[in-house]
Coordinates of C-alpha atoms in Angstrom, one line a residue:
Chain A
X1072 CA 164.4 -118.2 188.2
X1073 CA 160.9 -116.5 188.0
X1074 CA 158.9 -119.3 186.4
X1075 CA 156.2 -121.2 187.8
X1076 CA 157.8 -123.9 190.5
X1077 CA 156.0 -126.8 191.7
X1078 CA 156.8 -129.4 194.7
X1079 CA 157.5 -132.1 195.4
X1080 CA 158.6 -132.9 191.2
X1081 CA 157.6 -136.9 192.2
X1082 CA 155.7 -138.1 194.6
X1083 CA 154.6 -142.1 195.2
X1084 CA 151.9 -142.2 198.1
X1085 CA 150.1 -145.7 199.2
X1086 CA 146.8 -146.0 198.5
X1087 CA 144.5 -144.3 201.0
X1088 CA 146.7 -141.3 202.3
X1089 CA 147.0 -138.6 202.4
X1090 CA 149.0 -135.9 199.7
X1091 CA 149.8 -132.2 199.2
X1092 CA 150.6 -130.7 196.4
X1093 CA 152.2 -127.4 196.4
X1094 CA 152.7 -124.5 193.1
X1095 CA 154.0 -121.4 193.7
X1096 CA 153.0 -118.8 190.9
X1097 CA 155.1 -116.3 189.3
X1098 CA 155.2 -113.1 191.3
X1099 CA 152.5 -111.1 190.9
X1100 CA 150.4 -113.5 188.7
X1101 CA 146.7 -112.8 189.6
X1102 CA 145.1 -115.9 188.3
X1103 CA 146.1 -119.9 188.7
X1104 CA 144.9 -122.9 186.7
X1105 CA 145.4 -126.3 188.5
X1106 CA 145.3 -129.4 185.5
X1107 CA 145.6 -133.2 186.0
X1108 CA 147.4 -135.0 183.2
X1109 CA 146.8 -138.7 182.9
X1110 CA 149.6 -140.6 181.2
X1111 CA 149.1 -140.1 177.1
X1112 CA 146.4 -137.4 177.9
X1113 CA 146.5 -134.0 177.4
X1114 CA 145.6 -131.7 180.3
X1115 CA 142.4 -131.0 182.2
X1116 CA 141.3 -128.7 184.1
X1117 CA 140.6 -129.2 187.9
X1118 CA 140.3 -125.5 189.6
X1119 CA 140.9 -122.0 189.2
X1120 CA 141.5 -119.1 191.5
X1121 CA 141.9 -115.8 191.1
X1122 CA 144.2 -114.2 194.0
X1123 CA 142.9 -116.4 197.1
X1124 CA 139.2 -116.6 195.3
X1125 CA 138.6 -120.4 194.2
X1126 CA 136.1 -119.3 191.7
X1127 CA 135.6 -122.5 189.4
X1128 CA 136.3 -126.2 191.0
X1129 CA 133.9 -127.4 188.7
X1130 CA 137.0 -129.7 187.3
X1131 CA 137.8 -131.7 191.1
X1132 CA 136.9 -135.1 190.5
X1133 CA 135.7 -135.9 193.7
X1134 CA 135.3 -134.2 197.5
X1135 CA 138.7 -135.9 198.3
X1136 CA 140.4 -133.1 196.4
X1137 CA 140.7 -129.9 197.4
X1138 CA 142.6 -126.7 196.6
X1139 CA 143.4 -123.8 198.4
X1140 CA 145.3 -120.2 198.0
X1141 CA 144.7 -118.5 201.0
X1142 CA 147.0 -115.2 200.6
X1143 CA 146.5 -115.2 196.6
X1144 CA 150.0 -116.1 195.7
X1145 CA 151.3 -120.0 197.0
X1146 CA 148.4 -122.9 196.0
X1147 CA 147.9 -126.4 198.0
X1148 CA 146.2 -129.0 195.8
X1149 CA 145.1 -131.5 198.5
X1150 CA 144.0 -135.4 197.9
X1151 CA 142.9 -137.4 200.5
X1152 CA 142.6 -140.8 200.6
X1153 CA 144.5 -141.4 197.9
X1154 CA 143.1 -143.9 194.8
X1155 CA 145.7 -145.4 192.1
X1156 CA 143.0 -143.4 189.7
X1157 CA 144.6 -140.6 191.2
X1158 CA 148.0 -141.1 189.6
X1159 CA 148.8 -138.7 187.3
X1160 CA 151.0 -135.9 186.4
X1161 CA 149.1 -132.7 188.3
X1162 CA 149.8 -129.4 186.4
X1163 CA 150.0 -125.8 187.9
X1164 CA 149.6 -122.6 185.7
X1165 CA 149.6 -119.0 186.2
X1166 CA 148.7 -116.3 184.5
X1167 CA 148.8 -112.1 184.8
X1168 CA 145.4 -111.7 183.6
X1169 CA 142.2 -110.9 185.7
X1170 CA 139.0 -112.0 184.5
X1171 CA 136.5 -109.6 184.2
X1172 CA 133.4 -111.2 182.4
X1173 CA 134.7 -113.2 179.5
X1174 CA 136.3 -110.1 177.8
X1175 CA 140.2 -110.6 179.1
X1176 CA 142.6 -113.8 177.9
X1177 CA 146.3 -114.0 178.8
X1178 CA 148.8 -116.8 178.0
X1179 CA 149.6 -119.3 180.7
X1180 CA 153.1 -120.2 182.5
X1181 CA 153.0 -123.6 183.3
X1182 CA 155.3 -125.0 186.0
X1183 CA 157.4 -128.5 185.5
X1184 CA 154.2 -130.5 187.0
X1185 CA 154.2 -133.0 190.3
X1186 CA 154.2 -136.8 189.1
X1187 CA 152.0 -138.7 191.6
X1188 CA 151.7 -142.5 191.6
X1189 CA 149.4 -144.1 193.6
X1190 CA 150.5 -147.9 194.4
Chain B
X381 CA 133.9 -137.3 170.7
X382 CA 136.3 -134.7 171.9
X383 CA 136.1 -131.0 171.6
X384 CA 139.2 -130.5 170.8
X385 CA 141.2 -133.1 168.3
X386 CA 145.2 -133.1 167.0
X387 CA 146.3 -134.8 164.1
X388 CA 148.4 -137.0 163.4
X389 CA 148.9 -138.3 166.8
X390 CA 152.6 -139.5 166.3
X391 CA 154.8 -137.9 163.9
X392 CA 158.3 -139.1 162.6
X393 CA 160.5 -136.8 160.3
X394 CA 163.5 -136.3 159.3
X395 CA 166.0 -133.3 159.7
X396 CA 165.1 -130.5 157.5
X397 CA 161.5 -131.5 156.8
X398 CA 158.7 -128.9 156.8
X399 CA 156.1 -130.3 159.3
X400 CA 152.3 -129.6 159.8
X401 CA 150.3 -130.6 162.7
X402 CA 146.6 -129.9 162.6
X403 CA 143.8 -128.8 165.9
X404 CA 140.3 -128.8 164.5
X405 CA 137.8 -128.2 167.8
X406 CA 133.9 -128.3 167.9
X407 CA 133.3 -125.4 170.7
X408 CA 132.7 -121.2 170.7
X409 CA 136.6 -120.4 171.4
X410 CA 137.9 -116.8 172.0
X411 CA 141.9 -118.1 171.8
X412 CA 144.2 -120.8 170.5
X413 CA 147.0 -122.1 172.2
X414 CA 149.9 -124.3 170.8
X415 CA 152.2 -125.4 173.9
X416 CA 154.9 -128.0 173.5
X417 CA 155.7 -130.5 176.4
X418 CA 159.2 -132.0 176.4
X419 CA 159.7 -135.2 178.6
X420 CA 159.3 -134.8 182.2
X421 CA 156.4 -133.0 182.0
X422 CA 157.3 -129.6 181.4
X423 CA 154.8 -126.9 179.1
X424 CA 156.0 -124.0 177.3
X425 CA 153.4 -122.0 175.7
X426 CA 154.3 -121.1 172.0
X427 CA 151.5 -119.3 170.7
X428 CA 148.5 -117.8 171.5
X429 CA 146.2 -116.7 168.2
X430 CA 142.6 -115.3 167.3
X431 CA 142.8 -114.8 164.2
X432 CA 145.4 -115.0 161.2
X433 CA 148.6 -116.0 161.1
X434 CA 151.5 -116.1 163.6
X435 CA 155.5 -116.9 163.3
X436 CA 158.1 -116.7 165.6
X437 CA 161.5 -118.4 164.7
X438 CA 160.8 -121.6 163.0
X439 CA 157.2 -122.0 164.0
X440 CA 154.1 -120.8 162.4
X441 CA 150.8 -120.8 163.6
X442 CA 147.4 -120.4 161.4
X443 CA 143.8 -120.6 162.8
X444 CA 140.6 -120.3 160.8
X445 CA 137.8 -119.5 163.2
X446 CA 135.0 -120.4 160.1
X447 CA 136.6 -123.4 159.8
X448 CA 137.3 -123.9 163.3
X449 CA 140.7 -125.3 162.3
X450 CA 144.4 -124.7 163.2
X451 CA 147.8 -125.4 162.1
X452 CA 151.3 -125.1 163.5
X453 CA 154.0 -125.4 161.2
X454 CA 157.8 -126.2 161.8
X455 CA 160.3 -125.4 158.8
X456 CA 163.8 -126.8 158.7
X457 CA 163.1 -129.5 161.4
X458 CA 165.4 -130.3 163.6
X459 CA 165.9 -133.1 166.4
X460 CA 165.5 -130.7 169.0
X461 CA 162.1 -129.9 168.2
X462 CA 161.1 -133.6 169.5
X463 CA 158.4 -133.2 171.9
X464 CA 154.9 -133.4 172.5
X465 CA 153.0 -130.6 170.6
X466 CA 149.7 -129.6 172.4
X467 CA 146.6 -127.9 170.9
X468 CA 144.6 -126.4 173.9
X469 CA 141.4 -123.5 173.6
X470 CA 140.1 -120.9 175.5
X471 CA 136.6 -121.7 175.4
X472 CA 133.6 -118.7 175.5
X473 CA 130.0 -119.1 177.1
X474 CA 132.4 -120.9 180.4
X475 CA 132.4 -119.4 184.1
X476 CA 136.3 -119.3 183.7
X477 CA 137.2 -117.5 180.5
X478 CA 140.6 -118.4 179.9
X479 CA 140.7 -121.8 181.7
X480 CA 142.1 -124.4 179.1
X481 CA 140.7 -127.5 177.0
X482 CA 143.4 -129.7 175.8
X483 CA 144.0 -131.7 172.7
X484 CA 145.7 -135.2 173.3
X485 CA 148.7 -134.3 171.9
X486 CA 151.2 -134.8 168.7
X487 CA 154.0 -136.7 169.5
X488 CA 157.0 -135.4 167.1
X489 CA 160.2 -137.4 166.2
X490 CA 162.9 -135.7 164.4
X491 CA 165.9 -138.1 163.2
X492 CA 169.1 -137.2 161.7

C-alpha cells in the first residue's frame, strides 16, 4: 500500500538500551511529524522535519532522543538508554504540505505507530 | 489545564443513536482536526475544518472559531464506528505551523 509504514509494530527493550525507531513516509510527502502517545493520552508532539531539515525538536523529552531524516524521505527516531517512562506508543505522520511562514496547513497521514515497553 | 479538552471522555450508545462529541480549546488555531484511532494504535484523519460545517458519510463536523468550540456528529450509529475519537489543532503564533496538539480522546461504544 502507499500509507505511512512504521517498524518494528512492537518493540520491548530492557531498561538502559538502546532502540530505533523507523517511519517511512508516503512518497513524496515533504513534511514528517514524530508524536509519543502514552497509554490513555492523546498524542504529542516530539519533532518535525521538513525533507531532511529537523526544524522543530522542541517536543524530545530529553538528549537521549534523537531523530534523524538524512535523505528527506525514511526517519529514525532514536532513544538511548532506554527509561520505562519511555514506554509508549511513538506515532509517525506525514504530510504533502511545505511550510512557508504559518500560511500553509495540510492534513496528516499517520502510520499504525511502534508500541515500545520498557521493562 | 489543557489546551485542548474532549467531552464526554467515554461514550456508550446504542445502534442507531445520533451521537455528539464536543472539542472546546483555549489557543489561536488556524485548523481543526477530528481523527479516530481504532485499537492497535492506528489514526485516520477524518476531518480537517476552519470554519463552518463539514459532512462526509455519516459524520459531521462543526467548529465555531468565536466560541472556540467543535463538534463531530455521528447519525445512524453503528458498532463499527467503536473507536477512539480524537480532537487535535493546528495551533498559530508556533515555529511549526501545522504540527499537532491533541485532545485526550472520546472513547465510543456502540452496542447492538
Amino acid at each position: 500500500g502507499a500509507g505511512v509504514s512504521q517498524s518494528p509494530r512492537y518493540k520491548v527493550a530492557k531498561r538502559g538500551q538502546d532502540v530505533a525507531l523507523r517511519c517511512d513516509p508516503i512518497s513524496g510527502h515533504v513534511s514528517l511529524f514524530w508524536y509519543q502517545q502514552a497509554l490513555g493520552q492523546g498524542p504529542e508532539f516530539l519533532t518535525y522535519f521538513q525533507n531532511e531539515a529537523q526544524l522543530d525538536k522542541s517536543g524530545l523529552p530529553s538528549d537521549r532522543f534523537f531523530a534523524e531524516r538524512p535523505e528527506g524521505s525514511v526517519s529514525t527516531l532514536k532513544i538511548q538508554r532506554t527509561q520505562q517512562e519511555d514506554s509508549a506508543v511513538y506515532l509517525c505522520a506525514s504530510s504533502l504540505a511545505m511550510i512557508f511562514d504559518r500560511a500553509l496547513y495540510a492534513e496528516q497521514y499517520f502510520g499504525p505507530g511502534t508500541r515500545l515497553t520498557v521493562t | 489545564k489543557n489546551e485542548v479538552e474532549q467531552s464526554p471522555q467515554n461514550l456508550t450508545a446504542q445502534e442507531g443513536e445520533f451521537i455528539t462529541i464536543n472539542c472546546s480549546y483555549s489557543v489561536g488555531i488556524s485548523a481543526l482536526h477530528w481523527l479516530q484511532q481504532h485499537p492497535g494504535g492506528g489514526i485516520v484523519s477524518l476531518f480537517m475544518l476552519s470554519s463552518g460545517k463539514k459532512k462526509h458519510g455519516r459524520l459531521i463536523a462543526t467548529i465555531n472559531i468565536q466560541e472556540k468550540h467543535s463538534s463531530l456528529h455521528i447519525t445512524a450509529s453503528h458498532p463499527r464506528d467503536s473507536a477512539v475519537y480524537i480532537c487535535a489543532v493546528s495551533r498559530t503564533n508556533t515555529g511549526t505551523a501545522s504540527k499537532l496538539t491533541f485532545g485526550t480522546g472520546t472513547r465510543l461504544q456502540v452496542t447492538l
